[in-house]
Coordinates of C-alpha atoms and ligand atoms in Angstrom, one line a residue:
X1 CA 47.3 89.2 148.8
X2 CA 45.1 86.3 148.7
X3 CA 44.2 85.6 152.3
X4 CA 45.6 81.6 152.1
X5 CA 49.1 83.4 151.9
X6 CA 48.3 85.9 154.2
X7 CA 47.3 82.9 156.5
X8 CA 50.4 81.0 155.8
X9 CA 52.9 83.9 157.0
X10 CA 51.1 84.2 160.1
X11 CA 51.1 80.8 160.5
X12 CA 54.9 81.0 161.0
X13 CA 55.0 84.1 163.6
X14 CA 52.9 82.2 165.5
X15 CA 54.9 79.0 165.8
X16 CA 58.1 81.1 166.1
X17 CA 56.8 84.0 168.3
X18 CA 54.3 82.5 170.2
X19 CA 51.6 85.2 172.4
X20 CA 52.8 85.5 175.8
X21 CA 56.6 86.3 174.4
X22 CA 55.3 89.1 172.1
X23 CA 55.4 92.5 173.9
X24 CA 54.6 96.5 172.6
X25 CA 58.0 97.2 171.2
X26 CA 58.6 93.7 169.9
X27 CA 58.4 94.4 165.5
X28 CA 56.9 91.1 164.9
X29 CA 53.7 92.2 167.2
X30 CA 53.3 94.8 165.0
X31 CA 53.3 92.7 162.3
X32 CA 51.3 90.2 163.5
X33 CA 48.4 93.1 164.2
X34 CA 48.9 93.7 160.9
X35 CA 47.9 90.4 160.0
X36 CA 45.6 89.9 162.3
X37 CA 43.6 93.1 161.7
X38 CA 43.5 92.0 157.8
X39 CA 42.3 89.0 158.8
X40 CA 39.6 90.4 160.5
X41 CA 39.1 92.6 157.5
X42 CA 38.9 89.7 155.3
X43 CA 36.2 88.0 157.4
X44 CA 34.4 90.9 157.7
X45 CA 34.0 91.5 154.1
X46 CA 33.6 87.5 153.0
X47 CA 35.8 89.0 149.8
X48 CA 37.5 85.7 149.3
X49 CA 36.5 82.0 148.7
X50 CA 36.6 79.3 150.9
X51 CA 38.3 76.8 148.9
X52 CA 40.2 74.8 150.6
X53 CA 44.3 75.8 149.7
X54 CA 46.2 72.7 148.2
X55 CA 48.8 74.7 146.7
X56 CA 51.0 73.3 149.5
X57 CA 53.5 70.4 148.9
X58 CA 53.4 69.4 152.5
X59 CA 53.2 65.9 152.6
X60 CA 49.6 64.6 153.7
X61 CA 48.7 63.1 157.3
X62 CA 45.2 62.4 157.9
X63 CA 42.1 64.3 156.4
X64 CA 40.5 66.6 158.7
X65 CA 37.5 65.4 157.3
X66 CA 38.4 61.5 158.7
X67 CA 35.7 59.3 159.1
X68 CA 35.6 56.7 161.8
X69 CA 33.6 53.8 162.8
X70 CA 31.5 55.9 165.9
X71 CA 28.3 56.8 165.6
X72 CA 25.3 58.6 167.5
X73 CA 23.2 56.6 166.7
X74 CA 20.6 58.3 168.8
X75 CA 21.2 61.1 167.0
X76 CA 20.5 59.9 163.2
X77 CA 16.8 60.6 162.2
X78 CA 15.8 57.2 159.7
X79 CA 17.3 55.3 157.6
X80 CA 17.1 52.4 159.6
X81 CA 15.0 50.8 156.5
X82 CA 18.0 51.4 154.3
X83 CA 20.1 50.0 157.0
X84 CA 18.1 46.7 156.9
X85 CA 18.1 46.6 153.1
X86 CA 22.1 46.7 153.2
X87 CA 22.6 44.2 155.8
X88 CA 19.8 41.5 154.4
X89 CA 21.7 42.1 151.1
X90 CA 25.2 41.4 153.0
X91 CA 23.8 38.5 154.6
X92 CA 22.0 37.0 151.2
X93 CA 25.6 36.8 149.7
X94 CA 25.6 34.6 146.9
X95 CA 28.9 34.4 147.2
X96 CA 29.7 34.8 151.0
X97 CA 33.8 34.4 150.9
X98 CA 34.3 37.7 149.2
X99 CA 31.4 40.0 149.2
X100 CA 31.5 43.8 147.7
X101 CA 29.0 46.2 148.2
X102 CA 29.4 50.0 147.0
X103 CA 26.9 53.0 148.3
X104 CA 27.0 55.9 146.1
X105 CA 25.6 59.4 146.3
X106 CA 26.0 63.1 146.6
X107 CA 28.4 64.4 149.1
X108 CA 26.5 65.2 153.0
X109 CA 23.7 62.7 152.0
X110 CA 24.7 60.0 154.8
X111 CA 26.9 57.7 153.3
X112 CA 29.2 57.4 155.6
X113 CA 26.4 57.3 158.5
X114 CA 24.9 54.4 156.6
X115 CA 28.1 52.8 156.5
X116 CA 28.1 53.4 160.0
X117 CA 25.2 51.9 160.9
X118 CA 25.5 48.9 158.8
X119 CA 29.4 48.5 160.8
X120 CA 27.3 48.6 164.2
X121 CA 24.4 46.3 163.2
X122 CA 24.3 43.3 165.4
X123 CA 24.2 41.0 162.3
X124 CA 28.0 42.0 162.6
X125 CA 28.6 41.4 165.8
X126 CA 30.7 38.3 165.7
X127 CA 32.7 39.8 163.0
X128 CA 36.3 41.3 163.0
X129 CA 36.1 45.1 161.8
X130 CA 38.1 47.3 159.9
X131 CA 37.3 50.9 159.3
X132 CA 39.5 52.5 156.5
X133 CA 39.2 56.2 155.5
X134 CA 40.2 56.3 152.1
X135 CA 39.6 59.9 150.9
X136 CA 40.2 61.5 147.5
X137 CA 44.2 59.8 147.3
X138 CA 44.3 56.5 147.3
X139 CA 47.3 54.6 148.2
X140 CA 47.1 50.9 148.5
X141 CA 50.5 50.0 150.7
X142 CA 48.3 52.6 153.5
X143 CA 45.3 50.8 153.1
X144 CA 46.9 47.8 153.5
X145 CA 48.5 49.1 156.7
X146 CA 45.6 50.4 158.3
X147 CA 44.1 46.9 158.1
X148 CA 47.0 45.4 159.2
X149 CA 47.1 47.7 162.2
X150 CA 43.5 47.1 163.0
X151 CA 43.7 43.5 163.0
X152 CA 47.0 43.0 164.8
X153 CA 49.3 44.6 166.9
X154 CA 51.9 44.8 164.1
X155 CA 52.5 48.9 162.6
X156 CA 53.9 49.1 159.7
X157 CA 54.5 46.9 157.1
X158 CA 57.1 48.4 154.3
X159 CA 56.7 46.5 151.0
X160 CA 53.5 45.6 149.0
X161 CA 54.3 42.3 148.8
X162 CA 55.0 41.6 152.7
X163 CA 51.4 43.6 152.9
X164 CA 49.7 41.3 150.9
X165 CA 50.8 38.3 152.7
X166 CA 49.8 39.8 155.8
X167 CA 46.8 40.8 155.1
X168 CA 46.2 36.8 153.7
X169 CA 47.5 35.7 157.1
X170 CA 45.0 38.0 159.4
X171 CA 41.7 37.8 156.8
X172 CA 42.5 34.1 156.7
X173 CA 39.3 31.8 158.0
X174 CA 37.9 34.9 159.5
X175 CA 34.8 37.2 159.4
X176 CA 36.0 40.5 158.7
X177 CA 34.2 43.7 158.0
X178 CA 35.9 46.3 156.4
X179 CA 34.4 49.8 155.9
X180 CA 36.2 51.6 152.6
X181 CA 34.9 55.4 153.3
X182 CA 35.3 58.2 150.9
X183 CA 36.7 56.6 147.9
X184 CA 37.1 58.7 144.8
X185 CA 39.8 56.5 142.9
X186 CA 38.8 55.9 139.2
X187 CA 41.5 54.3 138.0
X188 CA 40.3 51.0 137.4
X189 CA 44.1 49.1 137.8
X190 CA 44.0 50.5 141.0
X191 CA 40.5 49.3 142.2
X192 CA 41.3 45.9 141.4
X193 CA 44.6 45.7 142.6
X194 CA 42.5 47.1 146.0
X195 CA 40.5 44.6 145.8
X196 CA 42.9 41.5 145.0
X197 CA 44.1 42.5 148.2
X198 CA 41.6 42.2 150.0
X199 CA 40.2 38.8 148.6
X200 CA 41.9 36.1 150.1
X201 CA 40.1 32.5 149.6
X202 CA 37.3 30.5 150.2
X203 CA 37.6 29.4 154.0
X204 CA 37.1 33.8 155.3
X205 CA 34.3 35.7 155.2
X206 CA 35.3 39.1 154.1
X207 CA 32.7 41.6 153.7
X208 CA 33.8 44.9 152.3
X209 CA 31.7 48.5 152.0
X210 CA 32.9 51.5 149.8
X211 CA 31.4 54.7 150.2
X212 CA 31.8 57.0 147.4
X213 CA 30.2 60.2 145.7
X214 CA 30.9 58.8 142.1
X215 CA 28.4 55.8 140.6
X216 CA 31.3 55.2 138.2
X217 CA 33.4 54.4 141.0
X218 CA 30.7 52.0 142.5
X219 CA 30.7 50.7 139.1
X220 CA 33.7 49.8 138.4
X221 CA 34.8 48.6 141.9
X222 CA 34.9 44.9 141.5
X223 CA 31.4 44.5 143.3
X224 CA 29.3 41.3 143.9
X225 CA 26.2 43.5 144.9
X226 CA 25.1 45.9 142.5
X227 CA 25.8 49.2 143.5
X228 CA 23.1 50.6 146.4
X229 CA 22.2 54.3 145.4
X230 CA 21.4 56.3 148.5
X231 CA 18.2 58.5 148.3
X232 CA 18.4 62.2 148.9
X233 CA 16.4 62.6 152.6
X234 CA 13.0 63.8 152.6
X235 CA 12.1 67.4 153.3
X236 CA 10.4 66.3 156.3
X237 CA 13.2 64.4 157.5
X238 CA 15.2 67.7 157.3
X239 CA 12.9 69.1 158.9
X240 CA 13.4 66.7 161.4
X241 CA 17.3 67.0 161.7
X242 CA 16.8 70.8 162.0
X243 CA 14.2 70.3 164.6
X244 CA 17.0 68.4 166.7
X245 CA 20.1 70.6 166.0
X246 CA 17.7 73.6 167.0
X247 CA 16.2 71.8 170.3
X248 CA 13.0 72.8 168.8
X249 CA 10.5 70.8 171.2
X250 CA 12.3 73.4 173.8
X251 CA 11.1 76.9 172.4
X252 CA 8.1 78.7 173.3
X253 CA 8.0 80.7 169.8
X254 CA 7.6 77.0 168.2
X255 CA 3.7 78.3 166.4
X256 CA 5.7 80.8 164.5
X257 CA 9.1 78.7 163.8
X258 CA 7.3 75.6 162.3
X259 CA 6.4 77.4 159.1
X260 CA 9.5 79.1 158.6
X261 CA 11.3 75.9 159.4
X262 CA 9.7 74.0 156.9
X263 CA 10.7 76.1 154.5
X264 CA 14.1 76.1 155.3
X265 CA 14.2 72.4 155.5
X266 CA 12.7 72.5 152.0
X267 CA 16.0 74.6 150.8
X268 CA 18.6 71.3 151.7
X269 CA 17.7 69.0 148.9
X270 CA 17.4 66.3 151.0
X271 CA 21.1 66.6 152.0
X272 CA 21.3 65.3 155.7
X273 CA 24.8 67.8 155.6
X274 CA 23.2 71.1 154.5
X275 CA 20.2 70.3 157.1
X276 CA 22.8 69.6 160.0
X277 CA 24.5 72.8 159.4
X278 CA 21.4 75.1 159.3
X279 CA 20.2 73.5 162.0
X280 CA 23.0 74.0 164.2
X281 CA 23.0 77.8 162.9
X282 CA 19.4 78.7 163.5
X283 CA 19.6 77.5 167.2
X284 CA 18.5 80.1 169.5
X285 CA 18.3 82.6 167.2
X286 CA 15.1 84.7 167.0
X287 CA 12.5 84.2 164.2
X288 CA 13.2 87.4 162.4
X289 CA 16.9 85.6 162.0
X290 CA 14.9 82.0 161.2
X291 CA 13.2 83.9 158.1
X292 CA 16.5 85.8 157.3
X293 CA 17.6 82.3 156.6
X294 CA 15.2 81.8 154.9
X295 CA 15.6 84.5 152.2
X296 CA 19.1 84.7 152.2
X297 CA 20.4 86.0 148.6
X298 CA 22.8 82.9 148.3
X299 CA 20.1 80.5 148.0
X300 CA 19.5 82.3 144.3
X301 CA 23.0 83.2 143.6
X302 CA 25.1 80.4 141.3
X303 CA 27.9 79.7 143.3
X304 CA 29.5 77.1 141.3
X305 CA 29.5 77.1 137.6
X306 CA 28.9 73.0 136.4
X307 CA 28.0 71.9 139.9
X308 CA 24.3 69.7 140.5
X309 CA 21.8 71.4 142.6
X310 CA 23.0 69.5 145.4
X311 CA 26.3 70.8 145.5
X312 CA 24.7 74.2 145.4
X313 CA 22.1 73.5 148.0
X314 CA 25.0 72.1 150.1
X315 CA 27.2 75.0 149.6
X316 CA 24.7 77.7 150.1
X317 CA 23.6 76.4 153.2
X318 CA 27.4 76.3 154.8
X319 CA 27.8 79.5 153.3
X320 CA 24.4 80.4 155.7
X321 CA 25.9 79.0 158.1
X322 CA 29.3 80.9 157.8
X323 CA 28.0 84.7 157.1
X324 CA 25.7 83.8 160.6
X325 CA 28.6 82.7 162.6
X326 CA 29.8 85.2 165.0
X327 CA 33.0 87.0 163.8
X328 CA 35.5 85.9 166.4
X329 CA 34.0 82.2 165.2
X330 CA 34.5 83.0 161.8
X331 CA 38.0 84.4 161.7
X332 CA 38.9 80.9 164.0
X333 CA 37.4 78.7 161.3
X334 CA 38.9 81.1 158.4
X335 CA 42.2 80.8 160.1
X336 CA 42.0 76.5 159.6
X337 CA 42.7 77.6 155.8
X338 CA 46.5 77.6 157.0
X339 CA 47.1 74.0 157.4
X340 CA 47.5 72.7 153.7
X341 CA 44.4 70.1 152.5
X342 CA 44.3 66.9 154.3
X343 CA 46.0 68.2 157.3
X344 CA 45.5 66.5 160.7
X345 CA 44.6 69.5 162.8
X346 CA 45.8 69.0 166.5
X347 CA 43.1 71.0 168.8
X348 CA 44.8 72.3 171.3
X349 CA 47.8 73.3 168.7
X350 CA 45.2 75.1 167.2
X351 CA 43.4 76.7 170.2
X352 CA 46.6 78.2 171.6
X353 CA 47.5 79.7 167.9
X354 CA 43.6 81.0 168.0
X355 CA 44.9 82.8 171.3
X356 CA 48.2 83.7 170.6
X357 CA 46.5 85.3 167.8
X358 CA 43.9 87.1 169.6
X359 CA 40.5 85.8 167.7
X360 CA 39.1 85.1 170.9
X361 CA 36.2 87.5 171.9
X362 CA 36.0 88.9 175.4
X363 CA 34.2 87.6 178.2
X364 CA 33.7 87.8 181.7
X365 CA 32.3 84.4 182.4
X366 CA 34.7 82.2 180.0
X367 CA 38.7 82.1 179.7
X368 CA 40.5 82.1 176.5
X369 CA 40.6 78.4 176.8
X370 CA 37.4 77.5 177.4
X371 CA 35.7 79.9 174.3
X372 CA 38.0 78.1 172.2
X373 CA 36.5 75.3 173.8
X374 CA 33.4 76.3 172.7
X375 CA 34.3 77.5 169.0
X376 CA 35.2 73.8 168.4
X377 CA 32.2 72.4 169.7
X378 CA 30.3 74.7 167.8
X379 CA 32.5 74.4 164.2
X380 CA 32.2 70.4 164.9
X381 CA 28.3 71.1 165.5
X382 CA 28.2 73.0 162.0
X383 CA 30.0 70.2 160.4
X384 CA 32.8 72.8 159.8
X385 CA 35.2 70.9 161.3
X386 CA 35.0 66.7 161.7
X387 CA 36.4 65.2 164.7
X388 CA 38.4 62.0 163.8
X389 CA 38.4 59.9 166.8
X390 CA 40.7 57.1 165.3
X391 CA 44.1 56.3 167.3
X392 CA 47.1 58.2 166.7
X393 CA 48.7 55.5 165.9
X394 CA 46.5 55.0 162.3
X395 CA 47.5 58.2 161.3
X396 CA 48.9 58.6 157.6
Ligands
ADP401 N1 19.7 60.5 158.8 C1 20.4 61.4 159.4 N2 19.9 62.0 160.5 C2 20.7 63.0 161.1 N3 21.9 63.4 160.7 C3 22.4 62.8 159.7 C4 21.7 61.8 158.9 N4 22.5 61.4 157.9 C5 23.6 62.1 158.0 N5 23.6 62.9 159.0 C6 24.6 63.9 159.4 O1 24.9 64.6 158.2 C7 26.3 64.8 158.1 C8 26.8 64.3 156.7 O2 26.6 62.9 156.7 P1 27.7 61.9 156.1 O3 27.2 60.5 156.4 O4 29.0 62.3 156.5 O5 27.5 62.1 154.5 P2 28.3 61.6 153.3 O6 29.2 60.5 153.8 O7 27.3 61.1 152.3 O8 29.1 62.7 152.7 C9 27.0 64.1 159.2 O9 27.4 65.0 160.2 C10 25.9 63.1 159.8 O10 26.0 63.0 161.2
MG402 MG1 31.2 60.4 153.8

């Protein structure tokens, strides 16, 4: 059975049997040992993919993955050059009514950071901003919406063409920045009809960003900047970011660590994701675990037939990440393969089906609760999980 359907049935006990009800002579607990045992077995062995499931028809709230406007900034090593390139080219508009500028580059590089930092820049400060997480299915009447929502109190606006006046009456002899995250839309029709609705006339200043992993997107969006390609990190800047996840200035073993480190760091390809998520791994483990990073098989195995280095690098270092997790962690983030793709995952939803289920380890120190606590912290640390921070009321 492959374990997303396995998943899926438990899934169901648990909303229909929930823990405390379930006793000794009660079949379902039975069967939900059963599952939960194969579960564990499954971890155990790593026999299956991780994959996200999209076999499901549900219909799609938000991404887990959902970007929003807030950013660390503290915590973001560099790119403040880039930053300033992006905003002097915004500001140099030659034509300042409509400007369109698309990032591109691989997936975890820091495009949507960028974008973040750009949105937060005091050059923007006077402007009205929008932040839209547009992900891999695009669908203009939302879009619409979610700018509608974030420049006025009004919800939801049913028909296109009600949208598109809307959105002329609310850009309208304004200053508007609007973040387009995550776009992976080829179609061209679409793109423009994306833009057209977003370009409204000579007395607003509309500044737009897209984010996306595809130059042929950034192409053919109807741009006024030519594309900005973002450069793969440095290894030293990796090094950096792993320095920081791993509060390396605080261990006494640091003589030893640096070299392995470095190493390490040298295994991201410059992917600010891959970097984060060792990083966040290889804190407070010893240095005999630091070099059994280091060597791990999966750096040499192919993973993914036609995928670019990157995606490789990317992948091998979550997959790191993942076989060093501790197991109780690893059959709670195993378990988030239940909720279909693009699934808005309510925390403490999840957290009581993580009890109910009985992933949580034991401890003397900690309730239930609060390890669960901690296993989100910890998958949102690993950039297994993404915390989306925008209002309810957004949601798709
Ligand atoms: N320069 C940086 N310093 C530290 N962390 C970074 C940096 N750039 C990106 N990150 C982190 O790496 C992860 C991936 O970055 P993100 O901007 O989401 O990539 P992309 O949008 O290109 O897929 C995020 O968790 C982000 O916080
Ligand atoms: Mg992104």
């Amino acid at each position: 059975m492959r374990m997303s359907s396995l998943l899926k049935l438990g899934r169901v006990v648990v909303h229909q049997y929930p823990g405390p009800t379930i006793g000794p002579e009660n079949p379902m607990a039975n069967e939900l040992k059963k599952l939960t045992d194969g579960l564990y077995d499954m971890t155990k062995n790593q026999r299956f993919s991780l994959m996200p499931d999209d076999s499901s028809n549900v219909q799609q709230e938000t991404d887990i993955q959902e970007t929003s406007s807030d950013v660390e900034e503290s915590l973001i090593i560099e790119r403040t050059e880039e930053r300033d390139n992006m905003v002097a080219t915004l500001s140099g508009s030659i034509s300042p009514e409509f400007t369109v500028l698309p990032i591109y580059g691989f997936g975890g590089i820091g495009k949507t950071t960028l974008a973040q930092l750009v949105f937060d820049d005091a050059q923007f400060a006077g402007y009205f901003k929008v932040w839209v997480y547009v992900s891999q299915n695009l669908v203009l009447n939302k879009i619409g919406n979610s700018i509608i929502s974030q420049l006025s109190e009004e919800s939801h606006v049913a028909e296109r063409q009600m949208i598109h006046i809307k959105l002329r009456e609310l850009l309208a002899g304004k200053k508007v920045l609007i973040v387009l995250d995550d776009v992976w839309e080829k179609n061209p029709d679409t793109l423009n009809s994306l833009m057209a609705m977003l370009r409204v006339g000579v007395d607003s200043m509309v500044t737009v960003i897209v984010t996306t992993r595809d130059e042929a997107v950034a192409r053919e969006i109807c741009h006024t900047v030519e594309p900005y390609e973002l450069e793969t990190l440095t290894d030293k800047i990796c090094w950096k970011i792993i320095k920081q996840k791993t509060a390396f200035n605080d261990r006494v073993d640091k003589k030893r660590l640096k070299h392995i480190g470095r190493e390490i760091a040298t295994k991201c390809g410059g992917v600010a994701l891959a970097a984060q998520s060792l990083g966040y791994t290889l804190k407070g483990k010893t240095p005999d675990e630091w070099e059994s990073v280091r060597d791990h098989y999966i750096w040499n195995v192919s993973i993914l037939e036609e995928s670019s280095s990157r995606d490789h690098e990317v992948l091998a270092s979550m997959l790191i990440s993942y076989s060093h997790m501790p197991e109780c962690l690893r059959s709670c983030f195993t378990y988030c393969a239940v909720f279909p793709k693009g699934h808005n995952i309510v925390k403490y939803d999840l957290i009581h089906q993580w009890i109910a289920l009985g992933f949580t380890e034991r401890s003397r120190i900690f309730d239930s609760m609060q390890l669960c606590e901690k296993y989100v912290v910890q998958l949102l640390g690993m950039s297994f999980l993404q915390y989306s921070k925008t209002p309810m009321s957004d949601r798709w």
